[in-house]
Amino acid sequence: MRVTTVNQEVHLPILAQKGVSLVIKREDRIHPLISGNKYRKLKYNLEEAKAEGFGTLLTFGGAFSNHIAATAYAGKIHNLKTVGIIRGEEIAQKWQENSTLKLAQSHGMKFKFVSRDLYRQKETPNFLEELKNEFGDFYLLPEGGTNPLAIKGCQEILAPADADFDVICCAVGTGGTIAGISNAASSSQKVLGFPALKGDFLQEDICKFAARNNWELQSDYHFGGYAKVTGELVDFINDFHKKTKIPLDPIYTGKLLFGILDLVQKDYFSPKTNILAIHTGGLQGIEGMNRILQKKNLPLINV
């Protein structure tokens, strides 16, 4: 699959007022389903799985996991079976209401729904052996797709022309994307990560793969944790799209851009700072999130 991305400059009054430039790398345009960092993470893992002769990919994720949807479609186009171990037994009876899981199932993925306690054992040899007994031999993709081959793919997000930016910003889930960007950034660049999850565990996870210390996390923009969305965030996503024509997802990139512009407002960035934000895709998750927002009588995402 040919990869083409563009850098799109954002024009907002606050940026002009503060003398800061913001450009978004539209990795979401790589592919409707295997877009952004999911394409990057899967690229070399798919090559390895086929080279080693595996016929099945097995991975882990939550009900709104972009990684689950991307893996299912990637498996389909590469003639590989896919299995998704999904966090939350309660979802087993209502997964058809979830657009992400419906999409993954439509592309051939089989599901196994497990309790949150069992899900936490996903890296233990005993659990993995049980999965092999149930599903046969498989190529293991970790939750979020982060492993050394995924980092190799994420290092390709930055192009030579991106060396002119002072700061690179990205959303953070499992830490693979920021690690790859950190490794590929020039010596003068600073990398900022905006976690979508609540908690301090990410520092250690990122350090497993990031070879340099040119990065830091901005942990005040998770809006309550993974897949937690507020009316304020929805209003921001809708307003941002109206003004820029750039769609954002509520799990990752919405929180990323909210955080960047809040830091701009607070003078975190010096005047004349050139910022590059990485759009990591994930737009397929909007439909499912809107169903939840509707049940909570919150505004819907209109992008």
XYZ file of C-alpha atoms in Angstrom:
303
model
C 0.000 0.000 0.000
C 1.403 3.355 -1.058
C 1.669 5.892 1.762
C 1.015 9.555 1.104
C 0.649 12.132 3.858
C 0.506 15.910 3.837
C 1.375 18.599 6.349
C -1.547 20.983 6.830
C -1.051 24.342 8.526
C -3.640 25.433 11.073
C -4.776 29.058 11.088
C -6.412 30.110 14.362
C -6.432 33.534 16.070
C -4.731 32.225 19.226
C -1.757 31.003 17.188
C -1.301 34.353 15.471
C -1.741 36.161 18.771
C 0.984 34.107 20.448
C 3.287 34.060 17.414
C 3.293 30.249 17.240
C 2.824 28.112 14.131
C 0.989 24.770 14.155
C 1.077 22.195 11.358
C -0.730 18.858 11.435
C 0.763 15.825 9.713
C -2.306 14.129 8.228
C -1.390 10.507 8.871
C -5.138 9.855 9.042
C -5.177 10.062 5.248
C -3.023 6.960 4.751
C -6.068 4.677 4.660
C -9.675 4.794 5.986
C -9.060 1.891 8.398
C -5.329 1.186 8.585
C -4.408 4.808 9.118
C -1.964 6.824 11.160
C 0.144 5.020 13.698
C -1.797 1.768 13.206
C -0.464 1.468 9.670
C 3.035 2.284 10.894
C 2.893 -0.266 13.709
C 1.505 -3.057 11.562
C 3.778 -2.579 8.542
C 6.824 -4.567 9.660
C 4.841 -6.918 11.911
C 2.822 -8.081 8.928
C 6.020 -8.671 6.968
C 7.454 -10.679 9.872
C 4.290 -12.742 10.400
C 4.233 -13.800 6.744
C 7.981 -14.406 6.636
C 7.678 -16.750 9.625
C 4.766 -18.595 8.024
C 2.028 -17.679 10.469
C -1.559 -17.867 9.283
C -3.169 -16.101 12.234
C -2.688 -12.779 14.012
C -3.821 -12.544 17.643
C -3.991 -9.304 19.562
C -5.640 -7.515 22.483
C -7.775 -4.424 22.894
C -10.771 -2.664 24.379
C -14.163 -2.176 22.790
C -13.120 1.057 21.041
C -9.638 -0.048 20.009
C -8.492 1.379 16.678
C -5.800 -1.296 16.772
C -8.430 -4.059 16.812
C -10.197 -2.628 13.767
C -6.951 -2.028 11.878
C -5.607 -5.512 12.621
C -8.819 -7.133 11.387
C -8.694 -5.306 8.069
C -4.946 -5.833 7.667
C -5.448 -9.548 8.218
C -8.175 -9.646 5.589
C -6.116 -7.990 2.846
C -3.046 -10.100 3.701
C -5.000 -13.384 3.854
C -4.354 -13.879 7.563
C -6.903 -14.984 10.146
C -7.344 -12.604 13.081
C -8.335 -13.087 16.710
C -9.128 -10.261 19.119
C -8.994 -10.756 22.882
C -11.404 -8.068 24.081
C -11.340 -6.542 27.568
C -14.682 -6.838 29.400
C -16.896 -9.923 29.643
C -20.013 -7.741 29.704
C -19.422 -6.742 26.091
C -19.949 -10.318 24.868
C -23.741 -9.931 24.923
C -23.858 -6.539 23.213
C -20.804 -6.263 20.964
C -23.088 -5.904 17.914
C -23.956 -2.432 19.258
C -20.297 -1.416 19.016
C -19.341 -0.090 15.571
C -15.612 -0.798 16.059
C -16.185 -4.452 16.907
C -18.819 -4.836 14.180
C -16.302 -3.496 11.693
C -13.599 -5.882 12.912
C -15.986 -8.848 12.788
C -17.084 -7.923 9.263
C -13.463 -8.318 8.199
C -13.208 -11.772 9.687
C -11.935 -11.247 13.226
C -12.955 -13.764 15.884
C -13.455 -12.445 19.415
C -12.780 -13.798 22.867
C -14.210 -11.606 25.637
C -12.389 -11.865 28.961
C -12.722 -10.288 32.386
C -10.594 -7.310 33.258
C -8.716 -9.445 35.796
C -7.862 -12.052 33.169
C -7.041 -9.347 30.642
C -4.311 -8.062 32.952
C -2.628 -11.459 32.524
C -2.322 -10.991 28.757
C 1.482 -11.132 28.820
C 1.811 -14.177 31.078
C 3.052 -17.468 29.579
C 0.167 -19.475 31.065
C -2.525 -17.300 29.499
C -0.766 -17.216 26.140
C -0.445 -21.001 26.222
C -4.194 -21.302 26.877
C -4.841 -19.090 23.873
C -2.612 -21.271 21.684
C -4.536 -24.349 22.803
C -7.784 -22.618 21.834
C -6.796 -20.867 18.601
C -3.726 -22.743 17.401
C -0.391 -21.158 16.529
C -0.493 -17.405 16.061
C 1.660 -14.336 15.564
C 1.247 -12.247 18.700
C 0.605 -8.530 18.407
C 0.601 -6.831 21.817
C -2.119 -4.452 22.978
C -1.939 -1.309 20.856
C 0.524 -3.076 18.550
C 3.600 -1.760 20.335
C 6.764 -3.863 19.984
C 10.224 -3.306 18.436
C 8.924 -3.758 14.867
C 6.137 -1.253 15.576
C 8.705 1.258 16.810
C 10.636 0.754 13.569
C 7.496 1.629 11.641
C 6.700 4.678 13.788
C 10.200 6.031 13.197
C 9.110 6.504 9.581
C 6.361 9.000 10.517
C 8.800 11.903 10.356
C 10.071 12.931 6.913
C 13.349 14.786 6.242
C 11.415 18.032 5.722
C 10.023 17.765 9.257
C 13.446 18.583 10.694
C 12.519 22.272 10.522
C 9.983 21.971 13.351
C 10.974 22.835 16.915
C 8.425 20.628 18.713
C 6.743 17.379 17.678
C 3.483 16.530 19.463
C 1.555 13.264 19.457
C -1.146 11.467 21.399
C 0.015 8.600 23.608
C -1.725 5.263 24.160
C 0.715 2.414 24.751
C 3.778 4.591 24.083
C 5.030 3.101 20.834
C 4.334 6.095 18.638
C 6.092 8.625 20.836
C 9.047 6.258 21.223
C 9.424 5.934 17.463
C 9.104 9.686 16.943
C 11.613 10.338 19.722
C 14.121 8.016 18.069
C 13.651 9.675 14.666
C 13.580 13.330 15.793
C 16.551 15.578 15.097
C 18.882 16.514 17.929
C 17.342 19.976 18.276
C 13.721 18.844 18.458
C 11.589 18.330 21.554
C 8.879 15.656 21.565
C 5.707 16.145 23.629
C 3.292 13.312 24.330
C -0.329 13.764 25.391
C -1.561 10.591 27.127
C -5.135 9.482 26.520
C -4.932 7.310 29.629
C -4.901 8.239 33.287
C -1.888 7.123 35.327
C 1.880 7.415 35.593
C 2.804 3.977 34.221
C 3.548 5.250 30.702
C 6.953 6.699 31.558
C 8.379 3.232 32.165
C 6.696 1.737 29.088
C 8.066 4.450 26.787
C 11.566 4.099 28.194
C 11.604 0.468 27.013
C 11.664 1.661 23.391
C 12.791 5.295 23.351
C 16.560 5.459 22.933
C 16.758 9.157 23.833
C 15.493 11.502 26.553
C 14.214 14.229 24.232
C 10.558 13.652 25.178
C 8.177 14.444 27.993
C 4.498 13.853 28.754
C 1.748 16.404 29.252
C -0.599 14.426 31.482
C -3.365 16.950 32.168
C -5.454 16.343 29.063
C -6.833 12.794 29.376
C -10.349 14.050 30.328
C -10.719 11.335 32.946
C -8.959 8.453 31.230
C -9.095 6.189 28.193
C -12.315 6.614 26.149
C -13.573 9.209 28.652
C -15.192 12.122 26.849
C -16.844 15.283 28.131
C -19.107 17.863 26.562
C -16.209 20.306 26.625
C -14.070 17.973 24.533
C -16.890 17.323 22.041
C -17.489 21.060 21.671
C -13.775 21.567 21.036
C -13.632 18.820 18.373
C -16.662 20.236 16.581
C -15.382 23.807 16.742
C -11.903 22.778 15.556
C -13.390 20.949 12.580
C -15.618 23.894 11.719
C -12.660 26.284 11.691
C -9.997 24.057 10.102
C -11.900 21.296 8.231
C -9.684 18.777 10.059
C -11.603 15.928 11.777
C -10.390 14.731 15.174
C -11.279 11.608 17.115
C -12.390 11.788 20.783
C -10.001 9.136 22.108
C -6.637 10.510 20.998
C -6.310 13.414 18.577
C -9.091 15.508 20.078
C -7.313 15.465 23.419
C -3.972 16.102 21.696
C -5.097 19.270 19.927
C -7.032 20.505 22.959
C -3.833 20.158 24.978
C -1.608 21.846 22.409
C -3.868 24.882 22.085
C -4.307 25.124 25.846
C -0.515 25.195 26.244
C -0.311 27.864 23.536
C -2.860 29.938 25.467
C -0.803 29.508 28.650
C 2.425 30.656 26.908
C 4.105 27.279 27.313
C 5.643 27.726 23.856
C 7.966 30.624 23.112
C 7.018 32.990 20.258
C 8.134 31.742 16.819
C 7.948 28.111 17.941
C 7.095 25.807 15.039
C 4.939 22.884 16.196
C 4.175 19.693 14.267
C 1.237 17.646 15.559
C 0.832 14.051 14.367
C -2.716 13.069 13.395
C -2.728 9.362 14.221
C -6.114 8.548 12.665
C -8.740 6.689 14.677
C -11.685 8.433 13.050
C -13.605 5.170 12.676
C -14.280 5.252 16.430
C -16.461 8.382 16.225
C -19.653 6.508 15.341
C -19.447 4.272 18.394
C -18.608 7.149 20.696
C -21.582 9.110 19.409
C -23.890 6.290 20.482
C -22.539 6.570 24.019
C -22.798 10.360 23.995
C -26.390 10.121 22.816
C -27.299 7.844 25.733
C -25.741 10.374 28.110
C -27.598 13.276 26.469
C -24.273 14.901 25.560
C -23.591 16.746 22.287
C -22.520 14.560 19.352
C -19.316 14.770 17.330
C -20.140 16.288 13.947
C -17.188 15.615 11.651
